[in-house]
């Protein structure tokens, strides 16, 4: 069968090769002829453009040598345009880009004409003008295809007067005229000749669309016979292309070729048809066997058991999974009628009813659950799904049943139910309220027993706690957003992974303080929800309030004790203005009795008396403000004001003990948020202790001084204001430093031991720290330095500048 086929194919190949060779020779000759004619036409165009260029350069020389004026230029331009049809316009442009003279043929479009006095506009002409000026030689433009009017080829010839640029002669050629008068007529008669721009778009002439490039299986299947070459001296900006007309039908119209080809194809087709028919039968048989084996393998590899009942209820087919589940073989099951051997005795009546319903077409769509007995007697839970079995002709031939072992899912479901019950029991027994609600909804997803006891079974309590705690919440009745989720587009992973927010709120309806903790979570249905856990902290808050009240009383008592210790100093300080007032009054009385005082002297004495009375009143007002009991009140205070208030009160005690105070407060200190009375109390205690230390050390007058310095610092990575009190006393013993801040520990016989302990408590309540250290001069202790600092989170860091000033 293959020998005739091979002979026919060899004969057809020999004929096709001969025809292909002859056609290839013919096409080669045609292509060479096209190439030769196109190059000849290109030479004609080149010579014609060079002639026009030489003529225009001659006019340019006349213009640059001032041998002709604008009128003479127009006259000669008109002569050239009328003599050479391809030359459409001739213009003279001066060195300021202004048209000095211009003449255009009547056929030139008005938009392309130039009036005398016009200035070159930015565009192709202006850019070529600059290029010719830079190159100092003639430049041809590159015309491109546009709309109406048709583009023209431009020649820019620069003018030079004694080496200086003097302008330009612009010649404009019609591309269509160049093609019509520059291409030889014999070439235009044999080919479709056209001029193209740099992008291959036709500017003039006729052309037909070439065939698409493809595989050249046959000589006559090639593209159109054409050839193109750039037009010199324009270059690649103007391309001449010629396309040969089809003059002969070629081998396609050869009848002998088609007759031989048709007979050969018919013979081959008949031989191939016989071979394909034989091979098709064999392939069909093999495909049928493969399909049957594939379906059998697929059914046997499925973990789901498959059973087929015929219309009478007999088992006609079971797969291997069904046999593996029940433990019965296919031979033992096929042909069986109900009751089947894998049924339990107790379930036979119910299963018989199910089979009857199936046979009558009333099977449950969602399937049903049964217990299956294996051959070895063990039982497992299974779920059965029944559907009608339809053959290829659309006739029902039985019922297909799929059986799935659900023992493990049932066990997991029971464990989950038990776990859920235990979890619910734990949540119900918590001494904290737990509630979960979705964002943007008033639905309550979960609430434990304590929440229901406090707030009932709605989300009012949940939303109230969230709003009162200042946590973000979305209301379902947001009029501005309507039905749009305000949290749409937010990354849920970031929200649910965020740290929980804690707040303490007071609920008037319950009369309780609650600690509210909230966080976002993704609910089981994928919605974003908010979990709120609230714990009753009323006893703790009451204890904290009681401790705060006791601390406030201790602070007040400490201030009273300090004033008591300073009573003699205060009395001495008040005695001076009171004695002065008495002296002024006695003096005025004596002089009034003797009539030796005039009105001016009397007014001066009264003013002095008033100032002494005001001084005494200020001392009393300072003491009253210091010892007055008030609620803790943290406000923004100026450091300089705090220091001056404390220095005025402590200065009384220092003057009584003949101790000199040297205060230094840095400039431009930031404000601090403190309780002014408490900070003044700390400074007064430190200054009073420094004076007492100097007095006990019995220092001479030259060394009886206390230095108070207030400076900005950068401490532990944060901005702070540091207060330091340095004395010249005997310092602190090592055993005293270890117990310095213990309550009721004092080195003074009459001391109560609460001053420094209370000072440190006040400083630490302001998030500051307090410390003490001895000052040494070699091995000798020459004083002690107490310092504390108050953080200023939002202050500008002045520490470096002030340290530099202090060092200077």
Coordinates of C-alpha atoms in Angstrom, one line a residue, residues 386-782:
X386 CA -29.3 8.4 46.3
X387 CA -29.7 9.6 42.7
X388 CA -31.4 8.0 39.6
X389 CA -29.1 6.1 37.2
X390 CA -29.7 7.3 33.6
X391 CA -28.2 5.4 30.6
X392 CA -27.0 6.9 27.2
X393 CA -30.5 6.9 25.7
X394 CA -32.0 8.9 28.7
X395 CA -33.7 5.9 30.2
X396 CA -33.5 5.2 34.0
X397 CA -32.0 1.8 34.6
X398 CA -31.7 1.9 38.4
X399 CA -30.5 3.9 41.4
X400 CA -27.0 4.9 42.3
X401 CA -26.1 5.2 46.0
X402 CA -22.9 6.7 47.4
X403 CA -21.9 5.8 51.0
X404 CA -19.4 7.8 53.1
X405 CA -17.9 6.7 56.4
X406 CA -18.7 9.5 58.9
X407 CA -17.5 7.8 62.1
X408 CA -14.6 10.2 62.5
X409 CA -16.5 13.4 61.7
X410 CA -19.2 12.3 64.1
X411 CA -16.6 11.8 66.8
X412 CA -15.0 15.2 66.1
X413 CA -18.4 16.9 66.2
X414 CA -19.2 15.3 69.6
X415 CA -15.8 16.4 70.9
X416 CA -16.4 20.0 69.6
X417 CA -19.8 20.0 71.2
X418 CA -18.4 18.9 74.6
X419 CA -15.5 21.5 74.3
X420 CA -18.0 24.2 73.5
X421 CA -20.1 23.2 76.5
X422 CA -17.0 23.3 78.8
X423 CA -15.9 26.7 77.3
X424 CA -19.4 28.1 77.8
X425 CA -19.5 26.9 81.4
X426 CA -16.1 28.6 82.1
X427 CA -17.3 31.9 80.6
X428 CA -20.6 31.8 82.5
X429 CA -18.7 31.3 85.8
X430 CA -16.3 34.2 85.2
X431 CA -16.5 37.1 87.7
X432 CA -16.1 39.4 84.6
X433 CA -18.6 40.5 82.0
X434 CA -17.8 39.2 78.5
X435 CA -19.6 40.4 75.4
X436 CA -19.0 40.2 71.6
X437 CA -20.8 42.4 69.0
X438 CA -20.1 42.9 65.3
X439 CA -18.8 46.3 64.1
X440 CA -21.6 48.5 62.7
X441 CA -24.4 46.3 64.0
X442 CA -26.6 46.1 67.1
X443 CA -26.6 42.3 67.1
X444 CA -25.2 40.7 70.3
X445 CA -23.1 37.7 69.2
X446 CA -22.2 36.5 72.7
X447 CA -22.8 37.5 76.3
X448 CA -22.0 35.6 79.5
X449 CA -24.1 35.4 82.7
X450 CA -22.6 38.4 84.4
X451 CA -23.2 40.6 81.4
X452 CA -26.8 39.6 81.2
X453 CA -27.2 40.2 84.9
X454 CA -25.8 43.7 84.5
X455 CA -27.0 44.9 81.1
X456 CA -29.6 42.4 79.9
X457 CA -29.6 40.6 76.5
X458 CA -29.0 43.6 74.2
X459 CA -26.0 45.6 73.0
X460 CA -26.8 48.8 74.8
X461 CA -24.4 47.9 77.7
X462 CA -21.7 46.8 75.2
X463 CA -21.9 50.0 73.2
X464 CA -22.1 52.2 76.3
X465 CA -18.9 50.7 77.8
X466 CA -17.1 51.1 74.5
X467 CA -18.2 54.7 74.0
X468 CA -17.5 55.7 77.7
X469 CA -14.0 54.1 77.5
X470 CA -13.2 56.1 74.4
X471 CA -12.6 53.1 72.2
X472 CA -13.4 53.1 68.4
X473 CA -16.8 51.8 67.7
X474 CA -19.1 52.0 64.6
X475 CA -22.8 52.7 65.0
X476 CA -25.3 51.0 62.8
X477 CA -27.3 54.3 62.5
X478 CA -24.5 56.5 61.3
X479 CA -26.4 59.0 59.2
X480 CA -23.3 60.2 57.3
X481 CA -22.2 56.8 56.2
X482 CA -25.5 55.2 55.4
X483 CA -25.1 51.5 54.6
X484 CA -21.3 51.8 53.9
X485 CA -19.1 49.9 56.4
X486 CA -16.8 52.6 57.9
X487 CA -14.1 50.0 58.4
X488 CA -14.2 48.7 54.8
X489 CA -10.8 48.3 53.3
X490 CA -8.9 48.2 56.6
X491 CA -6.5 45.3 57.0
X492 CA -8.3 42.9 59.4
X493 CA -5.1 41.1 60.2
X494 CA -3.6 44.3 61.7
X495 CA -6.8 45.1 63.7
X496 CA -7.1 41.6 65.2
X497 CA -3.4 41.4 66.0
X498 CA -3.4 44.8 67.8
X499 CA -2.9 45.0 71.5
X500 CA -6.1 45.2 73.6
X501 CA -7.1 48.6 75.0
X502 CA -7.7 49.0 78.7
X503 CA -9.7 51.8 80.4
X504 CA -11.4 52.3 83.7
X505 CA -14.9 53.8 83.7
X506 CA -17.7 54.4 86.2
X507 CA -21.2 53.1 85.3
X508 CA -23.8 55.1 87.2
X509 CA -26.6 52.6 86.5
X510 CA -24.6 49.9 88.4
X511 CA -22.8 52.2 90.8
X512 CA -19.6 50.4 90.0
X513 CA -16.1 51.1 88.7
X514 CA -15.3 48.8 85.8
X515 CA -12.0 48.0 84.1
X516 CA -12.9 47.6 80.4
X517 CA -10.6 45.7 78.0
X518 CA -11.4 45.6 74.3
X519 CA -9.9 44.1 71.2
X520 CA -11.0 43.2 67.7
X521 CA -11.4 39.6 66.5
X522 CA -12.7 37.8 63.4
X523 CA -16.0 36.1 64.2
X524 CA -16.7 32.5 63.0
X525 CA -18.7 33.9 60.0
X526 CA -15.8 36.2 58.9
X527 CA -17.2 39.4 60.3
X528 CA -15.1 41.9 62.2
X529 CA -16.3 41.9 65.8
X530 CA -15.3 43.6 69.1
X531 CA -14.7 41.7 72.3
X532 CA -15.3 43.6 75.5
X533 CA -14.3 42.2 79.0
X534 CA -15.3 44.3 82.0
X535 CA -14.2 43.6 85.6
X536 CA -15.6 45.1 88.8
X537 CA -12.8 47.1 90.3
X538 CA -14.9 49.1 92.8
X539 CA -13.1 47.8 95.9
X540 CA -9.7 48.5 94.4
X541 CA -10.7 52.1 93.4
X542 CA -12.1 52.7 96.9
X543 CA -8.8 51.5 98.4
X544 CA -6.8 53.7 96.0
X545 CA -9.0 56.7 96.9
X546 CA -8.5 56.0 100.6
X547 CA -4.7 55.7 100.1
X548 CA -4.7 59.0 98.1
X549 CA -6.6 60.8 100.9
X550 CA -4.2 59.5 103.5
X551 CA -1.2 60.6 101.4
X552 CA -2.8 64.0 101.0
X553 CA -3.3 64.3 104.8
X554 CA 0.4 63.2 105.3
X555 CA 1.5 65.9 102.9
X556 CA -0.5 68.6 104.7
X557 CA 0.8 67.4 108.0
X558 CA 4.3 67.6 106.7
X559 CA 3.8 71.2 105.6
X560 CA 2.4 72.1 109.0
X561 CA 5.3 70.4 110.7
X562 CA 7.7 72.3 108.5
X563 CA 6.0 75.6 109.4
X564 CA 6.0 74.6 113.0
X565 CA 9.7 74.0 112.9
X566 CA 10.1 77.4 111.2
X567 CA 7.8 79.2 113.6
X568 CA 10.6 81.1 115.4
X569 CA 12.1 82.2 112.1
X570 CA 8.7 83.3 110.8
X571 CA 8.1 85.3 114.0
X572 CA 11.5 87.0 113.6
X573 CA 10.7 87.7 110.0
X574 CA 7.3 89.3 110.9
X575 CA 8.8 91.2 113.8
X576 CA 10.8 93.4 111.6
X577 CA 7.9 94.9 109.5
X578 CA 5.7 95.2 112.6
X579 CA 8.4 97.0 114.6
X580 CA 9.0 99.3 111.6
X581 CA 5.2 100.1 111.5
X582 CA 5.2 100.9 115.2
X583 CA 8.2 103.2 114.9
X584 CA 6.7 105.0 111.9
X585 CA 3.4 105.5 113.8
X586 CA 5.1 106.8 117.0
X587 CA 7.2 109.2 115.0
X588 CA 4.3 110.6 113.1
X589 CA 2.3 111.0 116.3
X590 CA 5.2 112.9 118.0
X591 CA 5.7 115.2 115.1
X592 CA 1.9 115.8 114.7
X593 CA 1.7 116.8 118.4
X594 CA 4.5 119.2 118.1
X595 CA 3.2 120.4 114.7
X596 CA 6.6 119.8 113.1
X597 CA 5.4 117.8 110.1
X598 CA 4.0 118.9 106.8
X599 CA 1.7 117.1 104.4
X600 CA 4.5 115.7 102.2
X601 CA 6.5 114.3 105.1
X602 CA 3.3 112.7 106.5
X603 CA 2.5 111.1 103.1
X604 CA 6.1 109.7 102.8
X605 CA 5.9 108.2 106.4
X606 CA 2.4 106.7 105.6
X607 CA 3.8 105.1 102.3
X608 CA 6.7 103.5 104.2
X609 CA 4.2 102.2 106.8
X610 CA 2.0 100.8 104.0
X611 CA 5.0 99.0 102.4
X612 CA 5.9 97.4 105.7
X613 CA 2.3 96.3 106.3
X614 CA 2.2 94.8 102.7
X615 CA 5.5 92.9 103.4
X616 CA 4.0 91.4 106.6
X617 CA 0.8 90.5 104.7
X618 CA 2.8 88.8 101.9
X619 CA 4.7 86.7 104.4
X620 CA 1.5 85.6 106.1
X621 CA -0.2 84.9 102.7
X622 CA 2.8 82.7 101.6
X623 CA 2.6 80.7 104.8
X624 CA -1.2 80.3 104.4
X625 CA -1.0 79.1 100.8
X626 CA 1.7 76.6 101.7
X627 CA 0.0 75.0 104.7
X628 CA -3.6 75.3 103.2
X629 CA -5.0 71.8 102.5
X630 CA -6.3 71.4 99.0
X631 CA -7.1 68.7 96.4
X632 CA -4.2 67.5 94.2
X633 CA -4.1 69.8 91.2
X634 CA -1.6 69.3 88.4
X635 CA -1.3 72.3 86.2
X636 CA 1.2 73.7 83.7
X637 CA 3.6 75.8 85.8
X638 CA 6.6 78.0 85.1
X639 CA 9.7 76.6 86.8
X640 CA 11.0 80.1 87.8
X641 CA 7.7 80.8 89.6
X642 CA 7.9 77.6 91.6
X643 CA 11.5 78.3 92.6
X644 CA 10.8 81.9 93.6
X645 CA 7.8 80.9 95.8
X646 CA 9.8 78.2 97.6
X647 CA 12.9 80.5 98.0
X648 CA 10.7 83.2 99.7
X649 CA 9.5 80.8 102.3
X650 CA 12.7 78.9 102.8
X651 CA 14.7 82.1 102.9
X652 CA 13.2 83.0 106.3
X653 CA 14.8 79.9 107.9
X654 CA 18.1 80.4 106.0
X655 CA 18.4 84.0 107.2
X656 CA 17.7 83.0 110.8
X657 CA 20.5 80.5 110.6
X658 CA 22.9 83.0 108.8
X659 CA 23.0 80.8 105.7
X660 CA 23.5 82.4 102.3
X661 CA 21.4 81.1 99.4
X662 CA 22.8 81.2 95.8
X663 CA 20.0 80.3 93.4
X664 CA 20.6 79.8 89.7
X665 CA 17.7 79.1 87.3
X666 CA 18.5 78.5 83.6
X667 CA 16.9 80.7 81.0
X668 CA 14.3 79.4 78.6
X669 CA 13.2 76.5 80.7
X670 CA 10.1 74.7 79.4
X671 CA 6.9 74.6 81.5
X672 CA 6.2 71.5 83.5
X673 CA 2.9 69.9 84.5
X674 CA 3.0 69.4 88.2
X675 CA 1.2 70.2 91.5
X676 CA 3.0 73.5 92.4
X677 CA 2.4 73.2 96.2
X678 CA 3.9 69.7 96.3
X679 CA 7.0 70.7 94.4
X680 CA 7.4 73.8 96.6
X681 CA 7.1 71.5 99.6
X682 CA 10.0 69.3 98.3
X683 CA 12.2 72.4 97.6
X684 CA 11.5 73.9 101.1
X685 CA 12.2 70.7 102.8
X686 CA 15.6 70.3 101.0
X687 CA 16.6 73.9 101.6
X688 CA 15.6 73.7 105.3
X689 CA 17.5 70.5 105.7
X690 CA 20.6 72.0 104.0
X691 CA 20.5 75.0 106.4
X692 CA 20.1 72.7 109.4
X693 CA 23.1 70.6 108.2
X694 CA 25.3 73.7 107.9
X695 CA 24.2 74.9 111.3
X696 CA 24.9 71.5 112.9
X697 CA 28.4 71.4 111.3
X698 CA 29.1 74.9 112.8
X699 CA 30.6 76.2 109.6
X700 CA 32.3 79.6 109.6
X701 CA 30.5 82.5 107.8
X702 CA 32.6 82.1 104.7
X703 CA 31.3 78.5 104.2
X704 CA 27.7 79.0 105.3
X705 CA 26.1 78.8 101.9
X706 CA 23.5 76.8 100.0
X707 CA 23.5 76.5 96.2
X708 CA 20.2 75.9 94.4
X709 CA 20.5 75.1 90.6
X710 CA 17.7 74.4 88.1
X711 CA 18.8 73.1 84.7
X712 CA 17.4 71.2 81.8
X713 CA 18.8 67.7 81.3
X714 CA 18.5 64.7 79.0
X715 CA 18.0 61.8 81.5
X716 CA 17.2 58.2 80.6
X717 CA 16.5 59.2 77.0
X718 CA 13.9 61.9 77.8
X719 CA 13.9 65.7 78.4
X720 CA 13.7 66.7 82.1
X721 CA 14.2 69.7 84.5
X722 CA 16.7 68.9 87.3
X723 CA 16.5 70.7 90.7
X724 CA 19.6 70.3 92.9
X725 CA 20.3 71.7 96.4
X726 CA 24.0 71.6 97.5
X727 CA 25.1 72.5 101.1
X728 CA 28.4 72.8 102.8
X729 CA 27.5 70.7 105.9
X730 CA 29.1 67.6 107.3
X731 CA 27.4 65.3 104.6
X732 CA 25.7 61.9 105.2
X733 CA 27.2 58.8 106.9
X734 CA 27.1 55.6 104.8
X735 CA 24.6 53.9 107.1
X736 CA 22.4 57.0 106.9
X737 CA 22.4 57.0 103.1
X738 CA 21.2 53.4 103.0
X739 CA 18.1 54.3 105.3
X740 CA 17.7 57.8 104.0
X741 CA 14.2 57.4 102.6
X742 CA 12.8 55.0 105.2
X743 CA 9.6 56.1 106.9
X744 CA 10.1 57.4 110.5
X745 CA 13.9 57.3 110.3
X746 CA 15.6 60.6 111.2
X747 CA 19.1 61.7 112.4
X748 CA 17.6 64.7 114.2
X749 CA 16.5 64.2 117.9
X750 CA 13.3 66.1 117.3
X751 CA 12.7 64.8 113.7
X752 CA 9.7 62.5 112.8
X753 CA 11.4 60.8 109.8
X754 CA 8.7 61.6 107.2
X755 CA 10.2 64.6 105.4
X756 CA 12.5 62.9 102.9
X757 CA 10.2 59.9 102.5
X758 CA 7.4 62.1 101.6
X759 CA 9.6 64.2 99.2
X760 CA 10.6 61.1 97.3
X761 CA 7.0 59.9 97.1
X762 CA 6.0 63.3 95.7
X763 CA 8.8 63.3 93.1
X764 CA 8.0 59.7 92.0
X765 CA 4.3 60.5 91.7
X766 CA 5.4 63.0 89.0
X767 CA 7.4 60.2 87.2
X768 CA 10.7 61.7 88.5
X769 CA 13.6 60.4 90.6
X770 CA 15.4 61.7 93.7
X771 CA 18.9 61.0 94.8
X772 CA 21.5 62.2 97.4
X773 CA 25.3 62.1 97.3
X774 CA 28.2 63.5 99.4
X775 CA 30.6 66.2 98.0
X776 CA 34.3 65.4 98.6
X777 CA 37.4 67.5 98.6
X778 CA 40.0 64.7 98.5
X779 CA 39.1 62.3 101.4
X780 CA 37.2 65.0 103.3
X781 CA 33.4 65.4 103.0
X782 CA 32.7 69.1 102.3

